[in-house]
Amino acid sequence: METVPDVTTYSFRLYVAGNSERSHAAEVNLRFLCDAHLSGMYEVEVIDTVARPELAEEGRILATPTVVRLTPPPQRRVIGDLSDHGRAAVALGLPAAGASPMEGG
C-alpha cells in the first residue's frame, strides 16, 4: 500500500477595513508570499471588518490589516500590509521560498 506524504496546507484569515489601498496591498502581499513560499498549498479568507464587525470582535482583531495563520498550529498574527516580505514570511512561519511546505518552517 502506498503512503501519501503529509502535505501541509496553510490557512490564513486576512482582516481588512473596507476597500482601501492598504487593505488591497495587504491582500496582494499575502498572496504573493503564499505563491512564493507555499506552491499553491494554501487558502486565504478575506474578512472586511467594516461589513462584518462581529467577526473582527470574535477574532479579537484590534487593528487592520491583520493576517492570522490558522493552520498549521501554532496560530500566528501579523499586523500591517506585509510589504516587508522577508519579515512577514518569518513572522508567518513560512518555509523558505522554493522549499516544499512539507520541509517545515
PDB file of N, CA and C in Angstrom:
ATOM      1  N   MET A   1       0.847  -1.180   0.000  1.00  0.00           N
ATOM      2  CA  MET A   1       0.000   0.000   0.000  1.00  0.00           C
ATOM      3  C   MET A   1       0.896   1.247   0.000  1.00  0.00           C
ATOM      4  N   GLU A   2       0.604   2.181  -0.897  1.00  0.00           N
ATOM      5  CA  GLU A   2       1.394   3.406  -0.983  1.00  0.00           C
ATOM      6  C   GLU A   2       0.995   4.367   0.117  1.00  0.00           C
ATOM      7  N   THR A   3       1.977   5.057   0.615  1.00  0.00           N
ATOM      8  CA  THR A   3       1.671   6.089   1.595  1.00  0.00           C
ATOM      9  C   THR A   3       1.756   7.439   0.914  1.00  0.00           C
ATOM     10  N   VAL A   4       0.790   8.272   1.200  1.00  0.00           N
ATOM     11  CA  VAL A   4       0.769   9.613   0.643  1.00  0.00           C
ATOM     12  C   VAL A   4       1.447  10.525   1.662  1.00  0.00           C
ATOM     13  N   PRO A   5       2.446  11.295   1.226  1.00  0.00           N
ATOM     14  CA  PRO A   5       3.125  12.168   2.187  1.00  0.00           C
ATOM     15  C   PRO A   5       2.162  13.211   2.754  1.00  0.00           C
ATOM     16  N   ASP A   6       2.392  13.554   4.010  1.00  0.00           N
ATOM     17  CA  ASP A   6       1.600  14.614   4.619  1.00  0.00           C
ATOM     18  C   ASP A   6       1.958  15.927   3.951  1.00  0.00           C
ATOM     19  N   VAL A   7       0.986  16.561   3.364  1.00  0.00           N
ATOM     20  CA  VAL A   7       1.206  17.846   2.734  1.00  0.00           C
ATOM     21  C   VAL A   7       0.526  18.888   3.614  1.00  0.00           C
ATOM     22  N   THR A   8       1.318  19.802   4.105  1.00  0.00           N
ATOM     23  CA  THR A   8       0.771  20.825   4.969  1.00  0.00           C
ATOM     24  C   THR A   8       0.101  21.895   4.134  1.00  0.00           C
ATOM     25  N   THR A   9      -1.171  22.139   4.412  1.00  0.00           N
ATOM     26  CA  THR A   9      -1.875  23.236   3.788  1.00  0.00           C
ATOM     27  C   THR A   9      -1.957  24.359   4.802  1.00  0.00           C
ATOM     28  N   TYR A  10      -1.568  25.516   4.374  1.00  0.00           N
ATOM     29  CA  TYR A  10      -1.612  26.688   5.239  1.00  0.00           C
ATOM     30  C   TYR A  10      -2.947  27.394   5.042  1.00  0.00           C
ATOM     31  N   SER A  11      -3.513  27.855   6.123  1.00  0.00           N
ATOM     32  CA  SER A  11      -4.790  28.556   6.077  1.00  0.00           C
ATOM     33  C   SER A  11      -4.622  29.913   6.752  1.00  0.00           C
ATOM     34  N   PHE A  12      -5.021  30.967   6.041  1.00  0.00           N
ATOM     35  CA  PHE A  12      -4.876  32.328   6.542  1.00  0.00           C
ATOM     36  C   PHE A  12      -6.216  33.042   6.535  1.00  0.00           C
ATOM     37  N   ARG A  13      -6.399  33.916   7.497  1.00  0.00           N
ATOM     38  CA  ARG A  13      -7.560  34.801   7.529  1.00  0.00           C
ATOM     39  C   ARG A  13      -7.004  36.223   7.580  1.00  0.00           C
ATOM     40  N   LEU A  14      -7.366  37.022   6.587  1.00  0.00           N
ATOM     41  CA  LEU A  14      -6.906  38.403   6.490  1.00  0.00           C
ATOM     42  C   LEU A  14      -8.063  39.323   6.828  1.00  0.00           C
ATOM     43  N   TYR A  15      -7.878  40.122   7.870  1.00  0.00           N
ATOM     44  CA  TYR A  15      -8.887  41.098   8.284  1.00  0.00           C
ATOM     45  C   TYR A  15      -8.494  42.458   7.723  1.00  0.00           C
ATOM     46  N   VAL A  16      -9.404  43.063   6.961  1.00  0.00           N
ATOM     47  CA  VAL A  16      -9.170  44.377   6.367  1.00  0.00           C
ATOM     48  C   VAL A  16     -10.343  45.291   6.717  1.00  0.00           C
ATOM     49  N   ALA A  17     -10.137  46.598   6.570  1.00  0.00           N
ATOM     50  CA  ALA A  17     -11.193  47.580   6.831  1.00  0.00           C
ATOM     51  C   ALA A  17     -11.584  48.243   5.522  1.00  0.00           C
ATOM     52  N   GLY A  18     -12.610  47.708   4.888  1.00  0.00           N
ATOM     53  CA  GLY A  18     -13.094  48.290   3.647  1.00  0.00           C
ATOM     54  C   GLY A  18     -12.177  48.014   2.474  1.00  0.00           C
ATOM     55  N   ASN A  19     -12.425  48.745   1.397  1.00  0.00           N
ATOM     56  CA  ASN A  19     -11.694  48.544   0.146  1.00  0.00           C
ATOM     57  C   ASN A  19     -10.624  49.617  -0.013  1.00  0.00           C
ATOM     58  N   SER A  20      -9.802  49.787   1.017  1.00  0.00           N
ATOM     59  CA  SER A  20      -8.771  50.822   0.987  1.00  0.00           C
ATOM     60  C   SER A  20      -7.530  50.334   0.241  1.00  0.00           C
ATOM     61  N   GLU A  21      -6.651  51.279  -0.071  1.00  0.00           N
ATOM     62  CA  GLU A  21      -5.395  50.932  -0.725  1.00  0.00           C
ATOM     63  C   GLU A  21      -4.557  50.010   0.164  1.00  0.00           C
ATOM     64  N   ARG A  22      -4.545  50.284   1.471  1.00  0.00           N
ATOM     65  CA  ARG A  22      -3.784  49.474   2.420  1.00  0.00           C
ATOM     66  C   ARG A  22      -4.366  48.050   2.525  1.00  0.00           C
ATOM     67  N   SER A  23      -5.680  47.945   2.502  1.00  0.00           N
ATOM     68  CA  SER A  23      -6.327  46.633   2.533  1.00  0.00           C
ATOM     69  C   SER A  23      -5.961  45.826   1.289  1.00  0.00           C
ATOM     70  N   HIS A  24      -6.015  46.478   0.141  1.00  0.00           N
ATOM     71  CA  HIS A  24      -5.676  45.815  -1.114  1.00  0.00           C
ATOM     72  C   HIS A  24      -4.208  45.383  -1.116  1.00  0.00           C
ATOM     73  N   ALA A  25      -3.322  46.262  -0.633  1.00  0.00           N
ATOM     74  CA  ALA A  25      -1.889  45.941  -0.589  1.00  0.00           C
ATOM     75  C   ALA A  25      -1.638  44.732   0.304  1.00  0.00           C
ATOM     76  N   ALA A  26      -2.333  44.653   1.426  1.00  0.00           N
ATOM     77  CA  ALA A  26      -2.142  43.518   2.340  1.00  0.00           C
ATOM     78  C   ALA A  26      -2.544  42.215   1.664  1.00  0.00           C
ATOM     79  N   GLU A  27      -3.659  42.226   0.951  1.00  0.00           N
ATOM     80  CA  GLU A  27      -4.100  41.004   0.267  1.00  0.00           C
ATOM     81  C   GLU A  27      -3.133  40.615  -0.852  1.00  0.00           C
ATOM     82  N   VAL A  28      -2.694  41.593  -1.649  1.00  0.00           N
ATOM     83  CA  VAL A  28      -1.752  41.317  -2.729  1.00  0.00           C
ATOM     84  C   VAL A  28      -0.442  40.754  -2.158  1.00  0.00           C
ATOM     85  N   ASN A  29       0.058  41.373  -1.099  1.00  0.00           N
ATOM     86  CA  ASN A  29       1.310  40.916  -0.493  1.00  0.00           C
ATOM     87  C   ASN A  29       1.173  39.521   0.114  1.00  0.00           C
ATOM     88  N   LEU A  30       0.057  39.250   0.773  1.00  0.00           N
ATOM     89  CA  LEU A  30      -0.150  37.924   1.356  1.00  0.00           C
ATOM     90  C   LEU A  30      -0.189  36.862   0.263  1.00  0.00           C
ATOM     91  N   ARG A  31      -0.916  37.126  -0.804  1.00  0.00           N
ATOM     92  CA  ARG A  31      -0.996  36.144  -1.897  1.00  0.00           C
ATOM     93  C   ARG A  31       0.368  35.967  -2.576  1.00  0.00           C
ATOM     94  N   PHE A  32       1.126  37.048  -2.725  1.00  0.00           N
ATOM     95  CA  PHE A  32       2.477  36.954  -3.283  1.00  0.00           C
ATOM     96  C   PHE A  32       3.345  36.049  -2.416  1.00  0.00           C
ATOM     97  N   LEU A  33       3.324  36.289  -1.094  1.00  0.00           N
ATOM     98  CA  LEU A  33       4.121  35.472  -0.169  1.00  0.00           C
ATOM     99  C   LEU A  33       3.710  34.007  -0.245  1.00  0.00           C
ATOM    100  N   CYS A  34       2.413  33.755  -0.270  1.00  0.00           N
ATOM    101  CA  CYS A  34       1.931  32.376  -0.330  1.00  0.00           C
ATOM    102  C   CYS A  34       2.349  31.704  -1.633  1.00  0.00           C
ATOM    103  N   ASP A  35       2.227  32.411  -2.744  1.00  0.00           N
ATOM    104  CA  ASP A  35       2.637  31.836  -4.028  1.00  0.00           C
ATOM    105  C   ASP A  35       4.135  31.539  -4.035  1.00  0.00           C
ATOM    106  N   ALA A  36       4.930  32.427  -3.448  1.00  0.00           N
ATOM    107  CA  ALA A  36       6.381  32.260  -3.445  1.00  0.00           C
ATOM    108  C   ALA A  36       6.849  31.159  -2.503  1.00  0.00           C
ATOM    109  N   HIS A  37       6.146  30.959  -1.392  1.00  0.00           N
ATOM    110  CA  HIS A  37       6.625  30.051  -0.344  1.00  0.00           C
ATOM    111  C   HIS A  37       5.837  28.749  -0.224  1.00  0.00           C
ATOM    112  N   LEU A  38       4.597  28.729  -0.713  1.00  0.00           N
ATOM    113  CA  LEU A  38       3.732  27.584  -0.400  1.00  0.00           C
ATOM    114  C   LEU A  38       3.241  26.811  -1.615  1.00  0.00           C
ATOM    115  N   SER A  39       3.686  27.147  -2.793  1.00  0.00           N
ATOM    116  CA  SER A  39       3.381  26.379  -4.009  1.00  0.00           C
ATOM    117  C   SER A  39       1.905  25.993  -4.135  1.00  0.00           C
ATOM    118  N   GLY A  40       1.013  26.929  -3.867  1.00  0.00           N
ATOM    119  CA  GLY A  40      -0.412  26.662  -4.031  1.00  0.00           C
ATOM    120  C   GLY A  40      -1.052  25.893  -2.896  1.00  0.00           C
ATOM    121  N   MET A  41      -0.285  25.519  -1.888  1.00  0.00           N
ATOM    122  CA  MET A  41      -0.827  24.728  -0.776  1.00  0.00           C
ATOM    123  C   MET A  41      -1.331  25.653   0.337  1.00  0.00           C
ATOM    124  N   TYR A  42      -2.255  26.545  -0.025  1.00  0.00           N
ATOM    125  CA  TYR A  42      -2.754  27.495   0.959  1.00  0.00           C
ATOM    126  C   TYR A  42      -4.159  27.941   0.598  1.00  0.00           C
ATOM    127  N   GLU A  43      -4.820  28.517   1.587  1.00  0.00           N
ATOM    128  CA  GLU A  43      -6.097  29.165   1.348  1.00  0.00           C
ATOM    129  C   GLU A  43      -6.108  30.470   2.125  1.00  0.00           C
ATOM    130  N   VAL A  44      -6.746  31.469   1.541  1.00  0.00           N
ATOM    131  CA  VAL A  44      -6.829  32.790   2.145  1.00  0.00           C
ATOM    132  C   VAL A  44      -8.296  33.187   2.198  1.00  0.00           C
ATOM    133  N   GLU A  45      -8.744  33.556   3.393  1.00  0.00           N
ATOM    134  CA  GLU A  45     -10.091  34.091   3.580  1.00  0.00           C
ATOM    135  C   GLU A  45      -9.926  35.561   3.944  1.00  0.00           C
ATOM    136  N   VAL A  46     -10.598  36.444   3.212  1.00  0.00           N
ATOM    137  CA  VAL A  46     -10.521  37.875   3.483  1.00  0.00           C
ATOM    138  C   VAL A  46     -11.821  38.298   4.160  1.00  0.00           C
ATOM    139  N   ILE A  47     -11.677  38.962   5.303  1.00  0.00           N
ATOM    140  CA  ILE A  47     -12.844  39.434   6.056  1.00  0.00           C
ATOM    141  C   ILE A  47     -12.786  40.942   6.143  1.00  0.00           C
ATOM    142  N   ASP A  48     -13.841  41.586   5.661  1.00  0.00           N
ATOM    143  CA  ASP A  48     -13.958  43.041   5.750  1.00  0.00           C
ATOM    144  C   ASP A  48     -14.595  43.369   7.095  1.00  0.00           C
ATOM    145  N   THR A  49     -13.818  43.969   7.974  1.00  0.00           N
ATOM    146  CA  THR A  49     -14.304  44.245   9.331  1.00  0.00           C
ATOM    147  C   THR A  49     -15.354  45.353   9.360  1.00  0.00           C
ATOM    148  N   VAL A  50     -15.440  46.141   8.293  1.00  0.00           N
ATOM    149  CA  VAL A  50     -16.482  47.157   8.213  1.00  0.00           C
ATOM    150  C   VAL A  50     -17.825  46.476   7.963  1.00  0.00           C
ATOM    151  N   ALA A  51     -17.829  45.507   7.054  1.00  0.00           N
ATOM    152  CA  ALA A  51     -19.058  44.788   6.717  1.00  0.00           C
ATOM    153  C   ALA A  51     -19.410  43.729   7.759  1.00  0.00           C
ATOM    154  N   ARG A  52     -18.395  43.151   8.412  1.00  0.00           N
ATOM    155  CA  ARG A  52     -18.625  42.052   9.363  1.00  0.00           C
ATOM    156  C   ARG A  52     -17.925  42.316  10.699  1.00  0.00           C
ATOM    157  N   PRO A  53     -18.310  43.371  11.412  1.00  0.00           N
ATOM    158  CA  PRO A  53     -17.615  43.722  12.658  1.00  0.00           C
ATOM    159  C   PRO A  53     -17.667  42.622  13.716  1.00  0.00           C
ATOM    160  N   GLU A  54     -18.696  41.795  13.668  1.00  0.00           N
ATOM    161  CA  GLU A  54     -18.798  40.713  14.656  1.00  0.00           C
ATOM    162  C   GLU A  54     -17.672  39.694  14.489  1.00  0.00           C
ATOM    163  N   LEU A  55     -17.200  39.491  13.255  1.00  0.00           N
ATOM    164  CA  LEU A  55     -16.094  38.563  13.028  1.00  0.00           C
ATOM    165  C   LEU A  55     -14.774  39.137  13.528  1.00  0.00           C
ATOM    166  N   ALA A  56     -14.621  40.452  13.409  1.00  0.00           N
ATOM    167  CA  ALA A  56     -13.420  41.096  13.945  1.00  0.00           C
ATOM    168  C   ALA A  56     -13.417  40.977  15.473  1.00  0.00           C
ATOM    169  N   GLU A  57     -14.561  41.181  16.069  1.00  0.00           N
ATOM    170  CA  GLU A  57     -14.659  41.066  17.528  1.00  0.00           C
ATOM    171  C   GLU A  57     -14.389  39.634  17.970  1.00  0.00           C
ATOM    172  N   GLU A  58     -14.974  38.692  17.275  1.00  0.00           N
ATOM    173  CA  GLU A  58     -14.782  37.275  17.584  1.00  0.00           C
ATOM    174  C   GLU A  58     -13.305  36.877  17.460  1.00  0.00           C
ATOM    175  N   GLY A  59     -12.617  37.443  16.459  1.00  0.00           N
ATOM    176  CA  GLY A  59     -11.206  37.135  16.249  1.00  0.00           C
ATOM    177  C   GLY A  59     -10.276  37.996  17.081  1.00  0.00           C
ATOM    178  N   ARG A  60     -10.857  38.881  17.892  1.00  0.00           N
ATOM    179  CA  ARG A  60     -10.080  39.809  18.737  1.00  0.00           C
ATOM    180  C   ARG A  60      -9.100  40.640  17.909  1.00  0.00           C
ATOM    181  N   ILE A  61      -9.626  41.168  16.824  1.00  0.00           N
ATOM    182  CA  ILE A  61      -8.829  41.997  15.925  1.00  0.00           C
ATOM    183  C   ILE A  61      -8.937  43.451  16.367  1.00  0.00           C
ATOM    184  N   LEU A  62      -7.802  44.054  16.703  1.00  0.00           N
ATOM    185  CA  LEU A  62      -7.783  45.428  17.199  1.00  0.00           C
ATOM    186  C   LEU A  62      -7.283  46.421  16.162  1.00  0.00           C
ATOM    187  N   ALA A  63      -6.613  45.935  15.130  1.00  0.00           N
ATOM    188  CA  ALA A  63      -6.071  46.802  14.079  1.00  0.00           C
ATOM    189  C   ALA A  63      -6.160  46.072  12.750  1.00  0.00           C
ATOM    190  N   THR A  64      -6.266  46.849  11.675  1.00  0.00           N
ATOM    191  CA  THR A  64      -6.288  46.251  10.344  1.00  0.00           C
ATOM    192  C   THR A  64      -5.255  46.958   9.484  1.00  0.00           C
ATOM    193  N   PRO A  65      -4.724  46.283   8.490  1.00  0.00           N
ATOM    194  CA  PRO A  65      -4.942  44.861   8.202  1.00  0.00           C
ATOM    195  C   PRO A  65      -4.181  43.963   9.190  1.00  0.00           C
ATOM    196  N   THR A  66      -4.805  42.834   9.496  1.00  0.00           N
ATOM    197  CA  THR A  66      -4.186  41.800  10.320  1.00  0.00           C
ATOM    198  C   THR A  66      -4.369  40.473   9.611  1.00  0.00           C
ATOM    199  N   VAL A  67      -3.286  39.706   9.496  1.00  0.00           N
ATOM    200  CA  VAL A  67      -3.394  38.358   8.949  1.00  0.00           C
ATOM    201  C   VAL A  67      -3.156  37.376  10.085  1.00  0.00           C
ATOM    202  N   VAL A  68      -3.999  36.352  10.122  1.00  0.00           N
ATOM    203  CA  VAL A  68      -3.882  35.298  11.127  1.00  0.00           C
ATOM    204  C   VAL A  68      -3.607  33.992  10.389  1.00  0.00           C
ATOM    205  N   ARG A  69      -2.504  33.328  10.749  1.00  0.00           N
ATOM    206  CA  ARG A  69      -2.250  31.993  10.203  1.00  0.00           C
ATOM    207  C   ARG A  69      -2.978  31.029  11.114  1.00  0.00           C
ATOM    208  N   LEU A  70      -4.013  30.381  10.577  1.00  0.00           N
ATOM    209  CA  LEU A  70      -4.839  29.460  11.353  1.00  0.00           C
ATOM    210  C   LEU A  70      -4.208  28.074  11.427  1.00  0.00           C
ATOM    211  N   THR A  71      -3.696  27.599  10.297  1.00  0.00           N
ATOM    212  CA  THR A  71      -3.030  26.304  10.251  1.00  0.00           C
ATOM    213  C   THR A  71      -1.791  26.442   9.399  1.00  0.00           C
ATOM    214  N   PRO A  72      -0.765  25.682   9.684  1.00  0.00           N
ATOM    215  CA  PRO A  72      -0.644  24.731  10.786  1.00  0.00           C
ATOM    216  C   PRO A  72      -0.424  25.471  12.110  1.00  0.00           C
ATOM    217  N   PRO A  73      -0.759  24.793  13.228  1.00  0.00           N
ATOM    218  CA  PRO A  73      -0.528  25.421  14.530  1.00  0.00           C
ATOM    219  C   PRO A  73       0.956  25.592  14.774  1.00  0.00           C
ATOM    220  N   PRO A  74       1.363  26.490  15.631  1.00  0.00           N
ATOM    221  CA  PRO A  74       0.521  27.399  16.408  1.00  0.00           C
ATOM    222  C   PRO A  74       0.044  28.574  15.551  1.00  0.00           C
ATOM    223  N   GLN A  75      -1.058  29.165  15.984  1.00  0.00           N
ATOM    224  CA  GLN A  75      -1.597  30.328  15.292  1.00  0.00           C
ATOM    225  C   GLN A  75      -0.604  31.483  15.393  1.00  0.00           C
ATOM    226  N   ARG A  76      -0.491  32.228  14.303  1.00  0.00           N
ATOM    227  CA  ARG A  76       0.386  33.408  14.287  1.00  0.00           C
ATOM    228  C   ARG A  76      -0.385  34.584  13.721  1.00  0.00           C
ATOM    229  N   ARG A  77      -0.043  35.795  14.202  1.00  0.00           N
ATOM    230  CA  ARG A  77      -0.700  37.024  13.747  1.00  0.00           C
ATOM    231  C   ARG A  77       0.356  38.031  13.323  1.00  0.00           C
ATOM    232  N   VAL A  78       0.052  38.732  12.237  1.00  0.00           N
ATOM    233  CA  VAL A  78       0.911  39.815  11.772  1.00  0.00           C
ATOM    234  C   VAL A  78       0.001  40.989  11.428  1.00  0.00           C
ATOM    235  N   ILE A  79       0.346  42.150  11.978  1.00  0.00           N
ATOM    236  CA  ILE A  79      -0.419  43.368  11.705  1.00  0.00           C
ATOM    237  C   ILE A  79       0.358  44.204  10.697  1.00  0.00           C
ATOM    238  N   GLY A  80      -0.345  44.711   9.689  1.00  0.00           N
ATOM    239  CA  GLY A  80       0.280  45.568   8.689  1.00  0.00           C
ATOM    240  C   GLY A  80       0.015  45.055   7.292  1.00  0.00           C
ATOM    241  N   ASP A  81       0.567  45.754   6.304  1.00  0.00           N
ATOM    242  CA  ASP A  81       0.275  45.409   4.909  1.00  0.00           C
ATOM    243  C   ASP A  81       1.235  44.379   4.320  1.00  0.00           C
ATOM    244  N   LEU A  82       2.148  43.841   5.144  1.00  0.00           N
ATOM    245  CA  LEU A  82       3.068  42.771   4.737  1.00  0.00           C
ATOM    246  C   LEU A  82       4.027  43.205   3.633  1.00  0.00           C
ATOM    247  N   SER A  83       4.285  44.505   3.524  1.00  0.00           N
ATOM    248  CA  SER A  83       5.146  44.998   2.440  1.00  0.00           C
ATOM    249  C   SER A  83       6.607  44.601   2.622  1.00  0.00           C
ATOM    250  N   ASP A  84       7.034  44.324   3.852  1.00  0.00           N
ATOM    251  CA  ASP A  84       8.385  43.806   4.075  1.00  0.00           C
ATOM    252  C   ASP A  84       8.285  42.286   3.991  1.00  0.00           C
ATOM    253  N   HIS A  85       8.443  41.773   2.775  1.00  0.00           N
ATOM    254  CA  HIS A  85       8.184  40.354   2.517  1.00  0.00           C
ATOM    255  C   HIS A  85       9.039  39.428   3.376  1.00  0.00           C
ATOM    256  N   GLY A  86      10.296  39.758   3.573  1.00  0.00           N
ATOM    257  CA  GLY A  86      11.175  38.907   4.368  1.00  0.00           C
ATOM    258  C   GLY A  86      10.703  38.784   5.805  1.00  0.00           C
ATOM    259  N   ARG A  87      10.439  39.907   6.431  1.00  0.00           N
ATOM    260  CA  ARG A  87       9.973  39.888   7.825  1.00  0.00           C
ATOM    261  C   ARG A  87       8.606  39.231   7.936  1.00  0.00           C
ATOM    262  N   ALA A  88       7.720  39.508   6.980  1.00  0.00           N
ATOM    263  CA  ALA A  88       6.378  38.929   7.017  1.00  0.00           C
ATOM    264  C   ALA A  88       6.444  37.408   6.885  1.00  0.00           C
ATOM    265  N   ALA A  89       7.299  36.903   5.998  1.00  0.00           N
ATOM    266  CA  ALA A  89       7.427  35.450   5.812  1.00  0.00           C
ATOM    267  C   ALA A  89       7.916  34.786   7.094  1.00  0.00           C
ATOM    268  N   VAL A  90       8.903  35.398   7.748  1.00  0.00           N
ATOM    269  CA  VAL A  90       9.414  34.847   9.012  1.00  0.00           C
ATOM    270  C   VAL A  90       8.331  34.906  10.085  1.00  0.00           C
ATOM    271  N   ALA A  91       7.652  36.046  10.193  1.00  0.00           N
ATOM    272  CA  ALA A  91       6.621  36.210  11.215  1.00  0.00           C
ATOM    273  C   ALA A  91       5.464  35.225  11.033  1.00  0.00           C
ATOM    274  N   LEU A  92       5.166  34.895   9.771  1.00  0.00           N
ATOM    275  CA  LEU A  92       4.083  33.942   9.500  1.00  0.00           C
ATOM    276  C   LEU A  92       4.564  32.497   9.531  1.00  0.00           C
ATOM    277  N   GLY A  93       5.863  32.281   9.718  1.00  0.00           N
ATOM    278  CA  GLY A  93       6.404  30.928   9.800  1.00  0.00           C
ATOM    279  C   GLY A  93       6.356  30.183   8.487  1.00  0.00           C
ATOM    280  N   LEU A  94       6.580  30.895   7.383  1.00  0.00           N
ATOM    281  CA  LEU A  94       6.542  30.257   6.068  1.00  0.00           C
ATOM    282  C   LEU A  94       7.865  29.547   5.801  1.00  0.00           C
ATOM    283  N   PRO A  95       7.816  28.426   5.063  1.00  0.00           N
ATOM    284  CA  PRO A  95       9.070  27.755   4.698  1.00  0.00           C
ATOM    285  C   PRO A  95       9.858  28.633   3.737  1.00  0.00           C
ATOM    286  N   ALA A  96      11.135  28.342   3.582  1.00  0.00           N
ATOM    287  CA  ALA A  96      11.974  29.112   2.661  1.00  0.00           C
ATOM    288  C   ALA A  96      11.371  29.080   1.263  1.00  0.00           C
ATOM    289  N   ALA A  97      11.488  30.171   0.540  1.00  0.00           N
ATOM    290  CA  ALA A  97      10.949  30.245  -0.821  1.00  0.00           C
ATOM    291  C   ALA A  97      11.543  29.136  -1.667  1.00  0.00           C
ATOM    292  N   GLY A  98      10.678  28.448  -2.402  1.00  0.00           N
ATOM    293  CA  GLY A  98      11.142  27.369  -3.255  1.00  0.00           C
ATOM    294  C   GLY A  98      11.211  26.017  -2.547  1.00  0.00           C
ATOM    295  N   ALA A  99      11.188  26.012  -1.227  1.00  0.00           N
ATOM    296  CA  ALA A  99      11.209  24.747  -0.471  1.00  0.00           C
ATOM    297  C   ALA A  99       9.787  24.185  -0.429  1.00  0.00           C
ATOM    298  N   SER A 100       9.696  22.912  -0.253  1.00  0.00           N
ATOM    299  CA  SER A 100       8.394  22.290  -0.117  1.00  0.00           C
ATOM    300  C   SER A 100       7.803  22.680   1.226  1.00  0.00           C
ATOM    301  N   PRO A 101       6.493  22.987   1.292  1.00  0.00           N
ATOM    302  CA  PRO A 101       5.869  23.286   2.576  1.00  0.00           C
ATOM    303  C   PRO A 101       6.041  22.140   3.576  1.00  0.00           C
ATOM    304  N   MET A 102       6.295  20.913   3.078  1.00  0.00           N
ATOM    305  CA  MET A 102       6.474  19.762   3.980  1.00  0.00           C
ATOM    306  C   MET A 102       7.790  19.821   4.725  1.00  0.00           C
ATOM    307  N   GLU A 103       8.728  20.634   4.208  1.00  0.00           N
ATOM    308  CA  GLU A 103      10.054  20.690   4.821  1.00  0.00           C
ATOM    309  C   GLU A 103      10.096  21.553   6.061  1.00  0.00           C
ATOM    310  N   GLY A 104       8.939  22.036   6.480  1.00  0.00           N
ATOM    311  CA  GLY A 104       8.872  22.759   7.742  1.00  0.00           C
ATOM    312  C   GLY A 104       9.101  24.237   7.583  1.00  0.00           C
ATOM    313  N   GLY A 105       8.976  24.918   8.740  1.00  0.00           N
ATOM    314  CA  GLY A 105       9.161  26.351   8.669  1.00  0.00           C
ATOM    315  C   GLY A 105       8.684  27.018   9.901  1.00  0.00           C
TER     316      GLY A 105
END
